[in-house]
């Protein structure tokens, strides 16, 4: 069920309890976690934090800890599946789910005892009505002919029996019609995957309602929203709306006359082209004065030449003292790179902790390390995209475009993780749409595969929706991947919280793609 009063129905419930906190491996989830940790620290709430990167880790971690806790908080995982069916918890277990994944599973919506959804209901949820999805089981069929009615005439008994048969036939027909209608409603509701309001923003709203919102919390909410924008999880309209909400909070915070060394500021960033290489390799402060003064005009001129629109985007920056200034998008890239670092001496949990720590102002050395990793990642992304386009690796399969990175591709290890591969795929699709002359291909989605494990012979496959101006960021590949795998008995692992990311046996790739083509044609 949806929680209407987050403070009363959520925070005050867990405030005096020991809680288990499951956090997904994405930047928005980390930011929401940081806000919740700060609130828990203020009120001395006891909690255990467990990072989870997929359904298998969530199930394993829950089995390990379920005897010690009754209250569980899930951040950016759990809303889009039947959570009780997956975890099989005891009846006294309570789950608070703060998740951006949509659509929300209908069982979670209408379970009012164990599932509490920390989701803003002003999002366009479009949840089906209860009566359209759930129906009480019919009681056992009554046969009045079995009752002792020996005194009735045979003709009366026959008439009564015929009436019962007609009534039962009508009931069965109505039930079949209802079940067919239910299937259609659920298909329409569940066929597309998309994202709602940032979990970090939801947690910041909670802190604000309790008058415990600090500058750091506001910054984490900003980074969480920016993560959604960087990864194209929300529409431009949704991003602009949420930026407006946060901008009002920024103005309010900056008028508190708090520590000026840690003030937040709103700024507009622009993307630059056609600038001297020698100059752009320097820090902005060291560039020629004439170049700095005319930078805006040069960028606009370059943008017009390349036919690029919407060059200006509103974002946020933060100052830590007089020396350290960061853009929200840079922090997103740095945190993401730390979390998906391919360094062999770090486990998934170690990377998670490094990424979480980098969001604190006391760990700027980790943030700078993440920025260096992000630069390496972005350079590799640009070079890989250029290579794919130059060698015509992006091909049309009919209803979608397909690109496969081969083993031995430079920096291939950087794209073995879901977020990095998804980001590469989105930028590749945008670049392909801008470069191709085929009008039909400009409207197609992209399926991309990259090697995951040579020893196990597996690849990671991601599906990206079409790149159009009117794109609503809804992704249909999650359900399509499931049906293609079922229809061909392909060996797949649907372990990621984003349904449009799967693991596939390389040997089954051909038949899986053939089934996907047939399904989407």
Coordinates of C-alpha atoms in Angstrom, one line a residue:
X1 CA 0.0 0.0 0.0
X2 CA 1.0 3.6 -0.5
X3 CA 2.2 5.5 2.6
X4 CA 0.4 8.8 2.8
X5 CA 2.2 10.3 5.9
X6 CA 5.9 9.4 5.6
X7 CA 6.7 10.8 9.0
X8 CA 4.0 9.1 11.0
X9 CA 3.5 5.8 9.0
X10 CA 7.2 5.3 8.3
X11 CA 9.8 7.2 10.2
X12 CA 8.1 7.1 13.6
X13 CA 7.4 3.4 13.2
X14 CA 11.1 2.5 12.6
X15 CA 12.6 5.1 14.9
X16 CA 12.7 2.8 17.9
X17 CA 13.4 -0.4 16.0
X18 CA 16.4 -2.2 14.5
X19 CA 16.1 -2.0 10.8
X20 CA 17.8 -3.6 7.8
X21 CA 18.6 -1.3 4.9
X22 CA 18.9 -2.8 1.4
X23 CA 20.4 -0.3 -1.0
X24 CA 20.7 -0.9 -4.8
X25 CA 23.9 -0.1 -6.6
X26 CA 23.0 3.1 -8.3
X27 CA 23.9 6.8 -7.5
X28 CA 20.3 7.8 -6.7
X29 CA 20.0 5.0 -4.2
X30 CA 23.3 5.9 -2.6
X31 CA 22.1 9.5 -2.2
X32 CA 18.8 8.4 -0.6
X33 CA 20.8 6.2 1.7
X34 CA 23.1 9.1 2.8
X35 CA 20.0 11.2 3.6
X36 CA 18.4 8.3 5.6
X37 CA 21.7 7.6 7.4
X38 CA 22.0 11.2 8.5
X39 CA 18.4 11.1 9.8
X40 CA 19.1 7.9 11.6
X41 CA 22.2 9.3 13.1
X42 CA 20.3 12.3 14.4
X43 CA 17.7 10.1 16.2
X44 CA 20.1 7.2 17.1
X45 CA 18.2 4.7 15.0
X46 CA 20.0 1.3 14.9
X47 CA 20.3 -0.1 11.4
X48 CA 22.4 -2.5 9.3
X49 CA 23.3 -1.5 5.7
X50 CA 23.5 -4.2 3.0
X51 CA 24.3 -3.3 -0.6
X52 CA 22.6 -5.4 -3.2
X53 CA 23.3 -5.3 -7.0
X54 CA 20.5 -7.7 -8.1
X55 CA 17.7 -10.0 -7.1
X56 CA 20.0 -12.9 -6.2
X57 CA 21.9 -10.8 -3.7
X58 CA 18.7 -9.4 -2.3
X59 CA 17.2 -12.9 -1.7
X60 CA 20.5 -14.2 -0.2
X61 CA 20.9 -11.2 2.1
X62 CA 17.3 -11.4 3.3
X63 CA 17.7 -15.1 4.1
X64 CA 20.8 -14.4 6.1
X65 CA 19.2 -11.6 8.2
X66 CA 15.4 -12.3 8.3
X67 CA 15.6 -13.8 11.8
X68 CA 17.2 -10.7 13.3
X69 CA 14.9 -8.0 11.9
X70 CA 11.2 -7.3 11.5
X71 CA 11.5 -4.0 9.6
X72 CA 13.2 -3.9 6.2
X73 CA 13.8 -0.8 4.1
X74 CA 14.5 -1.2 0.3
X75 CA 15.9 1.6 -1.7
X76 CA 15.5 1.5 -5.5
X77 CA 14.6 -2.2 -5.5
X78 CA 11.5 -4.2 -4.9
X79 CA 8.6 -2.1 -6.2
X80 CA 8.2 -3.6 -9.6
X81 CA 8.0 -7.2 -8.6
X82 CA 5.8 -9.3 -6.2
X83 CA 8.1 -8.8 -3.3
X84 CA 6.4 -11.3 -1.0
X85 CA 6.5 -14.0 -3.6
X86 CA 10.2 -13.6 -4.2
X87 CA 11.3 -13.3 -0.5
X88 CA 8.7 -15.5 1.1
X89 CA 8.9 -13.6 4.5
X90 CA 7.2 -14.4 7.8
X91 CA 3.9 -12.7 8.3
X92 CA 5.3 -10.2 10.9
X93 CA 7.9 -8.8 8.5
X94 CA 7.3 -5.3 7.3
X95 CA 8.9 -3.8 4.1
X96 CA 9.2 -0.1 3.4
X97 CA 10.0 0.3 -0.3
X98 CA 11.4 3.5 -1.7
X99 CA 11.9 2.8 -5.4
X100 CA 11.9 4.7 -8.7
X101 CA 11.2 1.7 -10.8
X102 CA 7.8 1.7 -12.5
X103 CA 5.3 0.3 -12.9
X104 CA 4.7 -0.7 -9.3
X105 CA 3.6 -4.3 -8.9
X106 CA -0.2 -4.4 -8.2
X107 CA 0.2 -7.0 -5.4
X108 CA 2.5 -4.5 -3.6
X109 CA 0.0 -1.7 -4.1
X110 CA -2.9 -3.6 -2.7
X111 CA -1.1 -5.4 0.2
X112 CA -1.9 -3.3 3.2
X113 CA -0.2 -5.3 5.9
X114 CA 3.4 -6.0 4.9
X115 CA 4.3 -3.8 2.0
X116 CA 4.5 0.0 2.6
X117 CA 5.4 2.0 -0.5
X118 CA 7.3 5.2 0.0
X119 CA 6.4 6.6 -3.4
X120 CA 5.0 10.0 -4.3
X121 CA 1.5 9.5 -5.6
X122 CA 1.6 12.6 -7.7
X123 CA 3.7 10.6 -10.2
X124 CA 1.7 9.3 -13.1
X125 CA 1.2 5.8 -11.7
X126 CA -2.0 4.7 -13.4
X127 CA -2.5 1.7 -11.2
X128 CA -5.5 -0.5 -12.2
X129 CA -8.5 -0.6 -10.0
X130 CA -8.6 -3.4 -7.4
X131 CA -11.8 -5.0 -8.8
X132 CA -10.2 -5.2 -12.2
X133 CA -7.3 -7.3 -11.0
X134 CA -8.4 -9.2 -7.9
X135 CA -11.5 -11.3 -7.4
X136 CA -12.7 -13.3 -4.5
X137 CA -12.7 -17.1 -5.2
X138 CA -16.2 -18.4 -5.8
X139 CA -17.4 -20.7 -3.1
X140 CA -18.1 -24.3 -3.8
X141 CA -20.8 -24.9 -6.3
X142 CA -24.1 -25.5 -4.6
X143 CA -26.3 -28.3 -6.0
X144 CA -29.7 -27.9 -4.5
X145 CA -30.5 -31.3 -6.1
X146 CA -28.4 -32.9 -3.4
X147 CA -30.6 -31.5 -0.8
X148 CA -33.3 -33.8 0.5
X149 CA -36.3 -32.8 -1.5
X150 CA -38.1 -36.1 -1.9
X151 CA -41.5 -34.6 -1.9
X152 CA -41.0 -32.5 -5.1
X153 CA -42.3 -33.6 -8.4
X154 CA -39.6 -34.9 -10.9
X155 CA -40.5 -32.1 -13.4
X156 CA -39.8 -29.5 -10.6
X157 CA -36.5 -31.1 -9.8
X158 CA -35.5 -31.1 -13.5
X159 CA -36.4 -27.4 -13.9
X160 CA -34.4 -26.4 -10.8
X161 CA -31.4 -28.4 -12.0
X162 CA -31.6 -26.8 -15.5
X163 CA -31.7 -23.3 -13.9
X164 CA -28.6 -24.2 -11.8
X165 CA -26.7 -25.4 -14.9
X166 CA -27.6 -22.2 -16.8
X167 CA -26.5 -20.0 -13.8
X168 CA -23.2 -21.9 -13.4
X169 CA -22.5 -21.7 -17.1
X170 CA -23.1 -17.9 -17.0
X171 CA -20.8 -17.6 -14.0
X172 CA -18.0 -19.5 -15.8
X173 CA -18.5 -17.3 -18.9
X174 CA -18.3 -14.2 -16.9
X175 CA -15.2 -15.4 -15.1
X176 CA -13.5 -16.2 -18.4
X177 CA -14.4 -12.7 -19.7
X178 CA -13.1 -11.1 -16.5
X179 CA -9.8 -13.1 -16.7
X180 CA -9.3 -12.1 -20.4
X181 CA -10.0 -8.4 -19.4
X182 CA -7.6 -8.7 -16.5
X183 CA -4.8 -10.1 -18.8
X184 CA -5.3 -7.1 -21.2
X185 CA -5.3 -4.6 -18.3
X186 CA -2.1 -6.1 -16.8
X187 CA -0.4 -6.3 -20.2
X188 CA -1.1 -2.6 -20.8
X189 CA 0.0 -1.6 -17.3
X190 CA 3.2 -3.7 -17.2
X191 CA 4.5 -3.7 -20.8
X192 CA 6.6 -0.5 -20.4
X193 CA 9.4 0.1 -17.8
X194 CA 10.1 3.6 -16.7
X195 CA 11.2 5.7 -13.6
X196 CA 9.4 8.0 -11.2
X197 CA 10.6 10.6 -8.7
X198 CA 14.2 10.3 -7.5
X199 CA 14.4 8.3 -4.2
X200 CA 16.9 10.9 -2.9
X201 CA 14.3 13.6 -3.4
X202 CA 11.7 11.5 -1.6
X203 CA 14.0 11.1 1.4
X204 CA 14.9 14.8 1.3
X205 CA 11.1 15.6 1.4
X206 CA 10.9 13.5 4.6
X207 CA 13.8 15.4 6.2
X208 CA 12.2 18.7 5.2
X209 CA 8.9 17.7 6.7
X210 CA 10.7 16.9 10.0
X211 CA 12.7 20.2 9.8
X212 CA 16.0 18.2 9.7
X213 CA 17.0 19.1 6.2
X214 CA 20.7 20.1 6.1
X215 CA 22.8 21.5 3.2
X216 CA 24.4 18.1 2.7
X217 CA 21.0 16.4 2.4
X218 CA 19.9 18.9 -0.2
X219 CA 23.1 18.3 -2.2
X220 CA 22.5 14.6 -2.1
X221 CA 18.9 15.1 -3.4
X222 CA 20.4 17.2 -6.2
X223 CA 22.9 14.5 -7.1
X224 CA 20.2 11.8 -7.0
X225 CA 18.0 13.8 -9.5
X226 CA 21.0 14.5 -11.7
X227 CA 21.8 10.8 -11.8
X228 CA 18.3 10.3 -13.3
X229 CA 19.0 13.0 -15.9
X230 CA 22.5 11.7 -16.8
X231 CA 21.1 8.2 -17.4
X232 CA 18.0 9.4 -19.3
X233 CA 15.7 7.8 -16.8
X234 CA 13.2 10.6 -16.8
X235 CA 11.9 13.0 -19.4
X236 CA 13.2 16.5 -19.9
X237 CA 9.9 17.9 -18.6
X238 CA 10.2 15.9 -15.4
X239 CA 13.8 16.9 -14.9
X240 CA 13.0 20.6 -15.3
X241 CA 10.0 20.3 -12.9
X242 CA 12.1 18.6 -10.2
X243 CA 15.0 21.1 -10.7
X244 CA 12.5 23.9 -10.0
X245 CA 11.4 22.2 -6.7
X246 CA 15.1 21.8 -5.6
X247 CA 15.9 25.3 -6.7
X248 CA 13.4 26.7 -4.2
X249 CA 15.0 24.6 -1.5
X250 CA 18.4 25.9 -2.6
X251 CA 17.3 29.5 -2.3
X252 CA 15.8 28.8 1.1
X253 CA 19.0 27.2 2.4
X254 CA 21.3 29.9 1.0
X255 CA 19.2 32.5 2.9
X256 CA 19.8 30.7 6.2
X257 CA 23.2 32.4 6.5
X258 CA 24.8 29.2 7.3
X259 CA 28.5 28.5 6.7
X260 CA 29.2 30.3 3.4
X261 CA 32.1 28.0 2.7
X262 CA 29.6 25.3 2.0
X263 CA 26.9 27.1 0.0
X264 CA 25.0 25.7 -2.9
X265 CA 24.7 27.6 -6.1
X266 CA 22.5 27.2 -9.2
X267 CA 24.2 27.5 -12.5
X268 CA 23.7 26.7 -16.2
X269 CA 26.3 24.5 -17.9
X270 CA 27.0 24.3 -21.6
X271 CA 28.7 21.8 -23.8
X272 CA 31.7 23.2 -25.8
X273 CA 33.0 22.4 -29.3
X274 CA 35.6 23.8 -31.7
X275 CA 37.9 25.2 -29.0
X276 CA 41.7 25.1 -29.2
X277 CA 42.9 21.7 -27.8
X278 CA 45.8 23.4 -25.9
X279 CA 43.3 25.7 -24.1
X280 CA 40.7 23.1 -23.2
X281 CA 43.3 20.9 -21.6
X282 CA 43.9 23.6 -19.1
X283 CA 41.8 24.5 -16.1
X284 CA 39.3 27.3 -16.8
X285 CA 41.2 29.8 -14.6
X286 CA 44.3 29.3 -16.8
X287 CA 42.7 29.8 -20.2
X288 CA 43.2 32.9 -22.2
X289 CA 41.1 35.9 -21.1
X290 CA 39.7 36.5 -24.5
X291 CA 38.6 32.9 -24.8
X292 CA 36.9 33.0 -21.4
X293 CA 35.1 36.2 -22.2
X294 CA 33.8 34.9 -25.6
X295 CA 33.2 31.3 -24.6
X296 CA 29.4 31.5 -24.7
X297 CA 29.3 32.9 -28.2
X298 CA 31.8 30.4 -29.5
X299 CA 29.8 27.5 -28.1
X300 CA 26.5 28.7 -29.5
X301 CA 28.2 29.2 -32.9
X302 CA 29.6 25.7 -32.8
X303 CA 26.2 24.2 -31.7
X304 CA 24.4 25.9 -34.6
X305 CA 27.0 24.6 -37.1
X306 CA 26.4 21.0 -35.9
X307 CA 22.6 21.4 -35.7
X308 CA 22.5 20.8 -31.9
X309 CA 19.6 22.0 -29.9
X310 CA 19.0 22.5 -26.2
X311 CA 22.6 23.2 -25.4
X312 CA 21.7 25.0 -22.1
X313 CA 20.7 22.8 -19.2
X314 CA 20.0 23.9 -15.7
X315 CA 22.0 22.1 -13.1
X316 CA 23.7 22.7 -9.7
X317 CA 27.1 23.2 -8.3
X318 CA 28.5 23.2 -4.8
X319 CA 31.5 24.9 -3.1
X320 CA 33.5 23.1 -0.3
X321 CA 35.6 25.9 1.0
X322 CA 37.2 28.3 -1.5
X323 CA 39.1 25.6 -3.4
X324 CA 36.7 22.8 -4.2
X325 CA 33.8 23.3 -6.6
X326 CA 31.9 20.5 -8.2
X327 CA 29.0 20.2 -10.7
X328 CA 26.3 17.7 -9.8
X329 CA 26.8 15.8 -13.0
X330 CA 30.5 15.4 -12.3
X331 CA 29.8 13.9 -8.9
X332 CA 27.3 11.5 -10.6
X333 CA 30.0 10.3 -13.0
X334 CA 32.6 10.0 -10.3
X335 CA 30.3 8.1 -7.9
X336 CA 29.2 5.7 -10.7
X337 CA 32.8 5.1 -11.8
X338 CA 33.8 4.2 -8.2
X339 CA 30.9 1.9 -7.9
X340 CA 31.6 0.0 -11.1
X341 CA 35.4 0.2 -10.9
X342 CA 37.0 -2.8 -12.7
X343 CA 40.0 -2.8 -10.4
X344 CA 40.7 -6.4 -9.4
X345 CA 41.5 -5.7 -5.8
X346 CA 38.0 -4.4 -5.0
X347 CA 34.9 -6.4 -4.4
X348 CA 31.4 -5.2 -5.2
X349 CA 30.8 -4.3 -1.5
X350 CA 34.1 -2.4 -1.3
X351 CA 33.3 -0.4 -4.4
X352 CA 29.9 0.4 -2.9
X353 CA 31.4 1.7 0.3
X354 CA 34.0 3.7 -1.7
X355 CA 31.2 5.3 -3.7
X356 CA 29.1 6.0 -0.7
X357 CA 32.0 7.6 1.2
X358 CA 32.9 9.8 -1.8
X359 CA 29.6 11.7 -1.3
X360 CA 30.7 13.0 2.0
X361 CA 32.6 16.3 2.1
X362 CA 35.2 14.8 4.5
X363 CA 36.3 12.3 1.7
X364 CA 37.2 14.7 -1.1
X365 CA 40.2 12.6 -2.0
X366 CA 37.9 9.7 -2.9
X367 CA 35.7 12.0 -5.0
X368 CA 38.8 13.3 -6.9
X369 CA 39.8 9.6 -7.4
X370 CA 36.4 8.9 -8.8
X371 CA 36.6 11.9 -11.1
X372 CA 39.9 10.5 -12.6
X373 CA 38.2 7.1 -13.1
X374 CA 35.2 8.9 -14.7
X375 CA 37.5 10.8 -17.2
X376 CA 39.0 7.4 -18.2
X377 CA 35.5 5.9 -18.6
X378 CA 34.3 8.8 -20.7
X379 CA 37.4 8.8 -22.9
X380 CA 36.8 5.0 -23.5
X381 CA 33.1 5.7 -24.2
X382 CA 34.0 8.3 -26.8
X383 CA 36.6 6.1 -28.5
X384 CA 34.3 3.0 -28.4
X385 CA 31.4 4.9 -30.0
X386 CA 33.7 6.3 -32.7
X387 CA 35.0 2.8 -33.4
X388 CA 31.5 1.3 -33.6
X389 CA 30.3 3.9 -36.0
X390 CA 33.5 3.8 -38.2
X391 CA 33.4 0.0 -38.5
X392 CA 29.6 -0.1 -39.0
X393 CA 29.0 -2.3 -36.0
X394 CA 25.5 -0.9 -35.5
X395 CA 23.3 -2.8 -37.8
X396 CA 19.5 -2.9 -38.4
X397 CA 17.8 -6.1 -37.4
X398 CA 14.4 -4.9 -38.6
X399 CA 12.5 -3.7 -35.6
X400 CA 15.6 -2.6 -33.7
X401 CA 19.3 -1.8 -34.1
X402 CA 21.9 -4.2 -32.8
X403 CA 25.5 -3.7 -31.8
X404 CA 27.8 -6.3 -30.2
X405 CA 31.2 -5.5 -28.6
X406 CA 33.6 -8.3 -29.2
X407 CA 36.1 -9.8 -26.8
X408 CA 39.4 -8.0 -27.2
X409 CA 37.9 -4.6 -27.8
X410 CA 40.0 -1.9 -26.1
X411 CA 38.7 -1.1 -22.6
X412 CA 36.0 -3.7 -22.9
X413 CA 36.3 -4.4 -19.2
X414 CA 35.0 -0.9 -18.5
X415 CA 31.6 -1.8 -20.1
X416 CA 30.9 -5.1 -18.4
X417 CA 28.8 -3.5 -15.7
X418 CA 25.1 -2.5 -16.4
X419 CA 25.3 1.2 -15.7
X420 CA 28.4 1.8 -17.8
X421 CA 27.1 -0.3 -20.7
X422 CA 23.7 1.4 -20.6
X423 CA 25.4 4.8 -20.7
X424 CA 27.6 3.7 -23.6
X425 CA 24.5 2.4 -25.4
X426 CA 22.5 5.6 -25.0
X427 CA 25.3 7.8 -26.3
X428 CA 26.0 5.3 -29.2
X429 CA 22.3 5.5 -30.2
X430 CA 22.3 9.3 -30.1
X431 CA 25.5 9.4 -32.2
X432 CA 24.1 6.9 -34.7
X433 CA 20.9 8.8 -35.1
X434 CA 22.8 12.0 -35.7
X435 CA 25.1 10.4 -38.3
X436 CA 22.9 8.0 -40.3
X437 CA 21.0 9.1 -43.4
X438 CA 18.4 6.3 -43.0
X439 CA 15.3 8.0 -41.7
X440 CA 13.8 4.7 -40.6
X441 CA 16.8 3.8 -38.5
X442 CA 16.6 7.1 -36.7
X443 CA 13.3 5.9 -35.1
X444 CA 14.6 2.4 -34.0
X445 CA 15.6 1.3 -30.5
X446 CA 18.9 -0.3 -29.8
X447 CA 19.9 -3.7 -28.3
X448 CA 23.6 -3.9 -27.3
X449 CA 25.7 -6.8 -26.0
X450 CA 29.1 -6.9 -24.3
X451 CA 31.2 -9.7 -22.9
X452 CA 30.6 -10.4 -19.2
X453 CA 32.5 -13.5 -18.4
X454 CA 34.8 -15.4 -20.8
X455 CA 35.0 -18.4 -18.5
X456 CA 31.2 -18.8 -18.2
X457 CA 30.6 -17.7 -21.8
X458 CA 28.1 -15.0 -20.9
X459 CA 27.3 -11.5 -22.3
X460 CA 25.4 -8.6 -20.8
X461 CA 22.5 -7.4 -23.0
X462 CA 20.8 -4.0 -22.6
X463 CA 17.8 -2.6 -24.5
X464 CA 17.5 1.2 -25.1
X465 CA 14.3 2.9 -26.3
X466 CA 14.2 5.0 -29.5
X467 CA 16.0 8.4 -29.4
X468 CA 13.2 10.9 -30.4
X469 CA 12.3 14.4 -29.3
X470 CA 9.0 13.1 -27.9
X471 CA 10.5 10.1 -26.1
X472 CA 8.7 9.4 -22.9
X473 CA 11.7 7.3 -21.7
X474 CA 9.5 4.2 -21.4
X475 CA 11.3 0.9 -22.2
X476 CA 9.5 -2.1 -23.6
X477 CA 12.6 -4.4 -23.7
X478 CA 12.2 -5.9 -20.2
X479 CA 9.0 -7.9 -21.1
X480 CA 10.2 -8.5 -24.6
X481 CA 13.5 -10.1 -23.3
X482 CA 11.4 -12.3 -20.9
X483 CA 9.2 -13.6 -23.7
X484 CA 12.0 -14.1 -26.2
X485 CA 13.9 -16.2 -23.6
X486 CA 10.9 -18.2 -22.7
X487 CA 10.0 -18.9 -26.3
X488 CA 13.5 -20.2 -27.2
X489 CA 14.6 -21.7 -23.9
X490 CA 17.6 -19.4 -24.0
X491 CA 19.7 -19.5 -20.9
X492 CA 19.2 -16.0 -19.4
X493 CA 19.6 -14.5 -16.0
X494 CA 17.1 -11.6 -15.2
X495 CA 19.0 -10.6 -12.1
X496 CA 19.2 -6.8 -12.5
X497 CA 16.7 -4.4 -10.9
X498 CA 16.3 -2.8 -14.4
X499 CA 14.3 -5.4 -16.4
X500 CA 15.9 -4.2 -19.6
X501 CA 19.3 -5.5 -18.5
X502 CA 19.9 -9.3 -18.7
X503 CA 22.7 -11.8 -18.8
X504 CA 22.7 -14.3 -21.7
X505 CA 24.7 -17.3 -22.7
X506 CA 26.7 -16.4 -25.8
X507 CA 25.8 -19.7 -27.4
X508 CA 22.1 -18.8 -27.3
X509 CA 22.5 -15.3 -28.7
X510 CA 21.4 -16.1 -32.2
X511 CA 18.2 -17.8 -31.4
X512 CA 17.4 -15.2 -28.7
X513 CA 17.8 -12.4 -31.2
X514 CA 15.7 -14.2 -33.8
X515 CA 12.9 -14.6 -31.3
X516 CA 13.2 -10.9 -30.4
X517 CA 13.0 -9.9 -34.0
X518 CA 9.8 -12.1 -34.5
X519 CA 8.3 -10.7 -31.3
X520 CA 8.8 -7.0 -32.2
X521 CA 8.1 -7.2 -35.9

